[in-house]
Amino acid sequence: MRKKIIAANWKMNMTQSEASSFLDTFLRELGDEKTVEVVIVPAFTALSKVSERLSNTQGVRLGAQNMSAEKSGAFTGEVSGAMLRELFVRYVILGHSERRSLYGETDAVVNRKLHAAVEATLKPIVCIGETLEQRDAGDVEKVLAAQLKGSLAGLTAKEIHDAVLAYEPVWAIGTGRTATPEQAQEAHAFIRKTVGELFDETTSAKMRIQYGGSVKPNNTEALMRQPDIDGALVGGASLEARAFAEIVHATARCA
Ligand code: 13P
């Protein structure tokens, strides 16, 4: 049984004080929901505040939005895996489409970061997904297979034991246009099959695959009821504490 995992990718939003008031409301609304794993992924500057607030909250984990592939040294503006670990960060998002399209992160870069994350004992959330042009050209499977192969290169099944994948079709991110549950399921089933080919059946059966792209309280259940959708990576709707709690509760109803 794969435990469903819902992550709040706050992107470049939420100061420390905004994060704090979000958590006041969110944790109250969440109650003692334990069937779903929840991950809060703030900007680097709010990590320590959120970490402190979550230290006695069971079942809500902390994640980072990015990390360096390097261990330490002269890399101005970068943050290492060890720095994140010290703040009790458990998860790290790698290869988000905004990192890929705005900051030139290739599969090779994502792969180097993934190796660094594994070494730092951070659980990676590796993002993949096609653009609208690629979908219209009928290239969805080709794109996803190439991203998986490139991003996961050189890792063993044991090393990606704790990894999570996130299928985020670029055309559904921040657009209000969600993939239909059937479109998402089709992509997730293909991703799972490909993981089986790259590693083994046990790994693919265990691998959690999140969907991301305009997830809202009112479309969560239909997505989460699909057999290969194991959670969501939520952007816009994760900035509103009540909406995000509602997404977690809707997921719990499908767990
Ligand atoms: P939205 O939920 O705002 O579409 O963002 C999705 C996303 O990019 C999560 O990582």
Tab-separated table of C-alpha atoms and ligand atoms in Angstrom:
chain	number	residue	atom	x	y	z
A	1	MET	CA	0.000	0.000	0.000
A	2	ARG	CA	1.408	3.383	-0.980
A	3	LYS	CA	0.664	6.113	1.551
A	4	LYS	CA	-0.611	9.184	-0.255
A	5	ILE	CA	1.598	12.269	-0.058
A	6	ILE	CA	0.389	15.853	-0.470
A	7	ALA	CA	3.014	18.589	-0.726
A	8	ALA	CA	2.604	22.361	-0.588
A	9	ASN	CA	5.049	23.939	-3.025
A	10	TRP	CA	4.907	27.543	-1.947
A	11	LYS	CA	7.335	28.655	-4.677
A	12	MET	CA	8.556	32.273	-4.056
A	13	ASN	CA	5.726	33.105	-1.666
A	14	MET	CA	5.335	33.347	2.131
A	15	THR	CA	7.665	35.288	4.384
A	16	GLN	CA	8.450	33.773	7.780
A	17	SER	CA	5.596	35.634	9.434
A	18	GLU	CA	3.133	34.708	6.696
A	19	ALA	CA	4.237	31.072	7.019
A	20	SER	CA	3.626	31.246	10.733
A	21	SER	CA	0.063	32.484	10.425
A	22	PHE	CA	-0.603	29.946	7.642
A	23	LEU	CA	0.429	27.175	10.038
A	24	ASP	CA	-1.812	28.487	12.830
A	25	THR	CA	-4.835	27.982	10.606
A	26	PHE	CA	-3.627	24.953	8.641
A	27	LEU	CA	-2.673	22.815	11.643
A	28	ARG	CA	-5.975	23.588	13.308
A	29	GLU	CA	-7.926	22.675	10.158
A	30	LEU	CA	-5.829	19.549	9.637
A	31	GLY	CA	-6.732	18.127	13.047
A	32	ASP	CA	-5.298	14.685	13.673
A	33	GLU	CA	-5.340	13.547	10.059
A	34	LYS	CA	-2.737	10.796	9.825
A	35	THR	CA	-3.675	8.704	6.817
A	36	VAL	CA	-1.987	11.151	4.433
A	37	GLU	CA	1.624	12.321	4.550
A	38	VAL	CA	1.778	16.119	4.332
A	39	VAL	CA	4.878	18.064	3.287
A	40	ILE	CA	5.272	21.835	3.552
A	41	VAL	CA	7.831	23.205	1.108
A	42	PRO	CA	8.616	26.871	1.869
A	43	ALA	CA	11.295	29.135	0.434
A	44	PHE	CA	14.732	28.704	2.061
A	45	THR	CA	14.196	31.801	4.236
A	46	ALA	CA	11.142	30.315	5.976
A	47	LEU	CA	12.567	26.814	6.489
A	48	SER	CA	13.829	27.300	10.018
A	49	LYS	CA	10.604	28.963	11.207
A	50	VAL	CA	8.437	26.217	9.682
A	51	SER	CA	10.802	23.559	11.004
A	52	GLU	CA	10.428	24.925	14.511
A	53	ARG	CA	6.627	24.997	14.213
A	54	LEU	CA	6.484	21.425	12.885
A	55	SER	CA	8.886	19.957	15.420
A	56	ASN	CA	6.091	18.585	17.576
A	57	THR	CA	3.574	17.955	14.818
A	58	GLN	CA	3.374	14.327	13.825
A	59	GLY	CA	2.925	13.510	10.179
A	60	VAL	CA	3.679	16.941	8.693
A	61	ARG	CA	7.121	17.021	7.097
A	62	LEU	CA	9.380	19.760	5.836
A	63	GLY	CA	10.697	20.023	2.282
A	64	ALA	CA	12.951	22.362	0.279
A	65	GLN	CA	12.311	23.600	-3.246
A	66	ASN	CA	15.819	23.080	-4.577
A	67	MET	CA	19.387	22.305	-3.508
A	68	SER	CA	22.908	22.448	-4.845
A	69	ALA	CA	24.570	19.455	-6.466
A	70	GLU	CA	27.768	20.491	-4.653
A	71	LYS	CA	28.693	19.660	-1.074
A	72	SER	CA	30.233	22.995	-0.035
A	73	GLY	CA	32.575	25.700	-1.258
A	74	ALA	CA	32.626	28.726	-3.544
A	75	PHE	CA	29.089	28.544	-4.957
A	76	THR	CA	27.543	31.916	-4.134
A	77	GLY	CA	23.809	31.801	-3.599
A	78	GLU	CA	23.600	28.009	-3.329
A	79	VAL	CA	22.358	25.821	-0.456
A	80	SER	CA	23.718	22.339	0.278
A	81	GLY	CA	22.024	19.141	1.328
A	82	ALA	CA	23.799	19.160	4.697
A	83	MET	CA	22.488	22.682	5.397
A	84	LEU	CA	18.955	21.473	4.727
A	85	ARG	CA	19.355	18.345	6.845
A	86	GLU	CA	20.406	20.421	9.819
A	87	LEU	CA	17.019	22.202	9.636
A	88	PHE	CA	15.252	18.811	9.688
A	89	VAL	CA	14.302	19.028	6.039
A	90	ARG	CA	13.221	15.554	4.827
A	91	TYR	CA	12.223	16.156	1.202
A	92	VAL	CA	13.666	18.183	-1.645
A	93	ILE	CA	11.923	19.046	-4.912
A	94	LEU	CA	14.241	18.532	-7.882
A	95	GLY	CA	13.767	19.535	-11.510
A	96	HIS	CA	10.554	21.489	-11.105
A	97	SER	CA	9.475	22.735	-14.537
A	98	GLU	CA	10.097	26.339	-13.420
A	99	ARG	CA	13.712	25.386	-12.597
A	100	ARG	CA	13.982	23.627	-15.935
A	101	SER	CA	12.473	26.399	-18.071
A	102	LEU	CA	13.598	29.555	-16.210
A	103	TYR	CA	16.966	28.452	-14.814
A	104	GLY	CA	18.174	26.039	-17.460
A	105	GLU	CA	18.113	22.852	-15.389
A	106	THR	CA	18.581	19.898	-17.694
A	107	ASP	CA	18.045	16.222	-16.875
A	108	ALA	CA	21.820	16.012	-16.347
A	109	VAL	CA	21.689	18.788	-13.729
A	110	VAL	CA	18.680	17.185	-12.039
A	111	ASN	CA	20.572	13.899	-12.014
A	112	ARG	CA	23.614	15.448	-10.278
A	113	LYS	CA	21.329	17.020	-7.668
A	114	LEU	CA	19.562	13.709	-7.176
A	115	HIS	CA	22.858	11.984	-6.412
A	116	ALA	CA	23.664	14.780	-3.936
A	117	ALA	CA	20.236	14.486	-2.302
A	118	VAL	CA	20.591	10.739	-1.846
A	119	GLU	CA	24.036	11.262	-0.344
A	120	ALA	CA	22.608	13.821	2.089
A	121	THR	CA	19.778	11.372	2.980
A	122	LEU	CA	17.130	13.758	1.674
A	123	LYS	CA	14.102	12.219	-0.012
A	124	PRO	CA	13.855	13.612	-3.525
A	125	ILE	CA	10.620	14.645	-5.250
A	126	VAL	CA	11.665	14.486	-8.891
A	127	CYS	CA	9.440	16.462	-11.273
A	128	ILE	CA	8.791	15.546	-14.878
A	129	GLY	CA	6.161	16.563	-17.396
A	130	GLU	CA	5.551	17.569	-20.990
A	131	THR	CA	4.772	20.979	-22.515
A	132	LEU	CA	1.619	21.618	-24.537
A	133	GLU	CA	3.578	21.494	-27.805
A	134	GLN	CA	4.995	18.112	-26.860
A	135	ARG	CA	1.535	16.809	-25.962
A	136	ASP	CA	0.029	18.122	-29.196
A	137	ALA	CA	2.837	16.469	-31.134
A	138	GLY	CA	1.973	13.118	-29.522
A	139	ASP	CA	5.312	12.998	-27.694
A	140	VAL	CA	4.131	12.616	-24.077
A	141	GLU	CA	5.581	9.135	-23.548
A	142	LYS	CA	8.798	9.924	-25.369
A	143	VAL	CA	9.352	13.057	-23.239
A	144	LEU	CA	8.510	11.346	-19.941
A	145	ALA	CA	10.727	8.340	-20.721
A	146	ALA	CA	13.673	10.593	-21.602
A	147	GLN	CA	13.222	12.717	-18.469
A	148	LEU	CA	13.028	9.628	-16.254
A	149	LYS	CA	16.029	7.970	-17.856
A	150	GLY	CA	18.134	11.146	-17.707
A	151	SER	CA	17.107	12.260	-14.221
A	152	LEU	CA	17.452	8.828	-12.600
A	153	ALA	CA	20.662	7.751	-14.377
A	154	GLY	CA	23.286	5.914	-12.363
A	155	LEU	CA	21.133	5.354	-9.293
A	156	THR	CA	20.353	1.947	-7.834
A	157	ALA	CA	16.913	0.728	-6.810
A	158	LYS	CA	18.087	0.928	-3.202
A	159	GLU	CA	19.163	4.558	-3.606
A	160	ILE	CA	15.781	5.653	-4.959
A	161	HIS	CA	13.914	3.613	-2.377
A	162	ASP	CA	12.561	6.812	-0.758
A	163	ALA	CA	12.198	8.898	-3.906
A	164	VAL	CA	8.869	10.346	-5.019
A	165	LEU	CA	8.072	11.291	-8.606
A	166	ALA	CA	5.824	14.191	-9.551
A	167	TYR	CA	4.057	14.259	-12.898
A	168	GLU	CA	3.415	17.924	-13.646
A	169	PRO	CA	2.243	18.627	-17.188
A	170	VAL	CA	3.655	22.103	-17.847
A	171	TRP	CA	0.415	23.245	-19.503
A	172	ALA	CA	-1.518	22.570	-16.285
A	173	ILE	CA	0.751	24.520	-13.920
A	174	GLY	CA	-0.772	27.770	-12.691
A	175	THR	CA	-3.191	27.816	-15.624
A	176	GLY	CA	-6.345	26.552	-13.934
A	177	ARG	CA	-6.356	23.860	-16.601
A	178	THR	CA	-6.002	20.484	-14.846
A	179	ALA	CA	-5.245	17.262	-16.653
A	180	THR	CA	-8.381	15.137	-16.610
A	181	PRO	CA	-8.161	12.247	-14.143
A	182	GLU	CA	-7.935	9.912	-17.167
A	183	GLN	CA	-5.106	11.891	-18.804
A	184	ALA	CA	-3.214	11.968	-15.510
A	185	GLN	CA	-3.798	8.259	-14.846
A	186	GLU	CA	-2.544	7.361	-18.314
A	187	ALA	CA	0.683	9.309	-17.748
A	188	HIS	CA	1.144	7.885	-14.238
A	189	ALA	CA	0.674	4.312	-15.444
A	190	PHE	CA	3.283	4.932	-18.140
A	191	ILE	CA	5.697	6.431	-15.583
A	192	ARG	CA	5.244	3.423	-13.290
A	193	LYS	CA	5.843	1.013	-16.148
A	194	THR	CA	9.004	2.894	-17.153
A	195	VAL	CA	10.325	2.830	-13.572
A	196	GLY	CA	9.802	-0.938	-13.669
A	197	GLU	CA	11.883	-1.157	-16.838
A	198	LEU	CA	14.652	1.090	-15.490
A	199	PHE	CA	14.781	-0.644	-12.078
A	200	ASP	CA	12.513	-3.532	-11.113
A	201	GLU	CA	8.903	-4.394	-10.388
A	202	THR	CA	9.213	-4.018	-6.612
A	203	THR	CA	10.568	-0.492	-7.024
A	204	SER	CA	7.837	0.533	-9.468
A	205	ALA	CA	5.076	-0.936	-7.300
A	206	LYS	CA	6.397	0.990	-4.278
A	207	MET	CA	7.146	4.283	-6.011
A	208	ARG	CA	4.812	7.133	-5.112
A	209	ILE	CA	3.855	9.336	-8.059
A	210	GLN	CA	2.262	12.706	-7.326
A	211	TYR	CA	0.201	14.709	-9.775
A	212	GLY	CA	0.760	18.467	-9.998
A	213	GLY	CA	-0.954	21.201	-12.001
A	214	SER	CA	-3.951	23.264	-10.841
A	215	VAL	CA	-4.934	20.856	-8.055
A	216	LYS	CA	-7.795	22.429	-6.082
A	217	PRO	CA	-10.127	21.172	-3.340
A	218	ASN	CA	-12.856	20.485	-5.915
A	219	ASN	CA	-10.783	18.337	-8.289
A	220	THR	CA	-8.685	16.462	-5.717
A	221	GLU	CA	-10.932	13.459	-5.146
A	222	ALA	CA	-11.369	12.552	-8.802
A	223	LEU	CA	-7.586	12.667	-9.289
A	224	MET	CA	-6.753	10.792	-6.080
A	225	ARG	CA	-9.139	7.956	-6.905
A	226	GLN	CA	-7.026	6.971	-9.918
A	227	PRO	CA	-5.040	3.809	-9.186
A	228	ASP	CA	-1.586	5.204	-10.036
A	229	ILE	CA	-1.978	8.678	-8.490
A	230	ASP	CA	-0.423	8.655	-5.032
A	231	GLY	CA	-0.727	12.281	-4.037
A	232	ALA	CA	-0.356	15.835	-5.259
A	233	LEU	CA	2.197	18.606	-5.542
A	234	VAL	CA	0.121	21.723	-5.009
A	235	GLY	CA	1.136	25.266	-5.964
A	236	GLY	CA	-1.452	28.065	-5.861
A	237	ALA	CA	-4.023	26.288	-3.685
A	238	SER	CA	-1.368	25.481	-1.069
A	239	LEU	CA	-1.025	29.185	-0.203
A	240	GLU	CA	-4.473	29.256	1.335
A	241	ALA	CA	-4.513	27.288	4.602
A	242	ARG	CA	-8.160	26.211	4.444
A	243	ALA	CA	-8.000	25.174	0.797
A	244	PHE	CA	-4.833	23.181	1.397
A	245	ALA	CA	-6.332	21.438	4.449
A	246	GLU	CA	-9.396	20.642	2.334
A	247	ILE	CA	-7.136	19.027	-0.294
A	248	VAL	CA	-5.550	16.853	2.409
A	249	HIS	CA	-8.963	15.817	3.783
A	250	ALA	CA	-10.275	15.061	0.269
A	251	THR	CA	-7.191	12.872	-0.279
A	252	ALA	CA	-7.770	11.069	3.009
A	253	ARG	CA	-11.237	10.114	1.776
A	254	CYS	CA	-9.535	8.287	-1.116
A	255	ALA	CA	-6.751	6.671	0.950
B	1	13P	P1	-0.339	25.101	-9.392
B	1	13P	O1	-0.997	24.188	-8.402
B	1	13P	O2	-0.353	26.530	-9.013
B	1	13P	O3	-0.828	24.825	-10.792
B	1	13P	O4	1.232	24.700	-9.397
B	1	13P	C1	1.589	23.381	-9.565
B	1	13P	C2	3.031	23.230	-9.265
B	1	13P	O5	3.873	23.684	-10.004
B	1	13P	C3	3.397	22.531	-8.022
B	1	13P	O6	4.749	22.230	-8.000
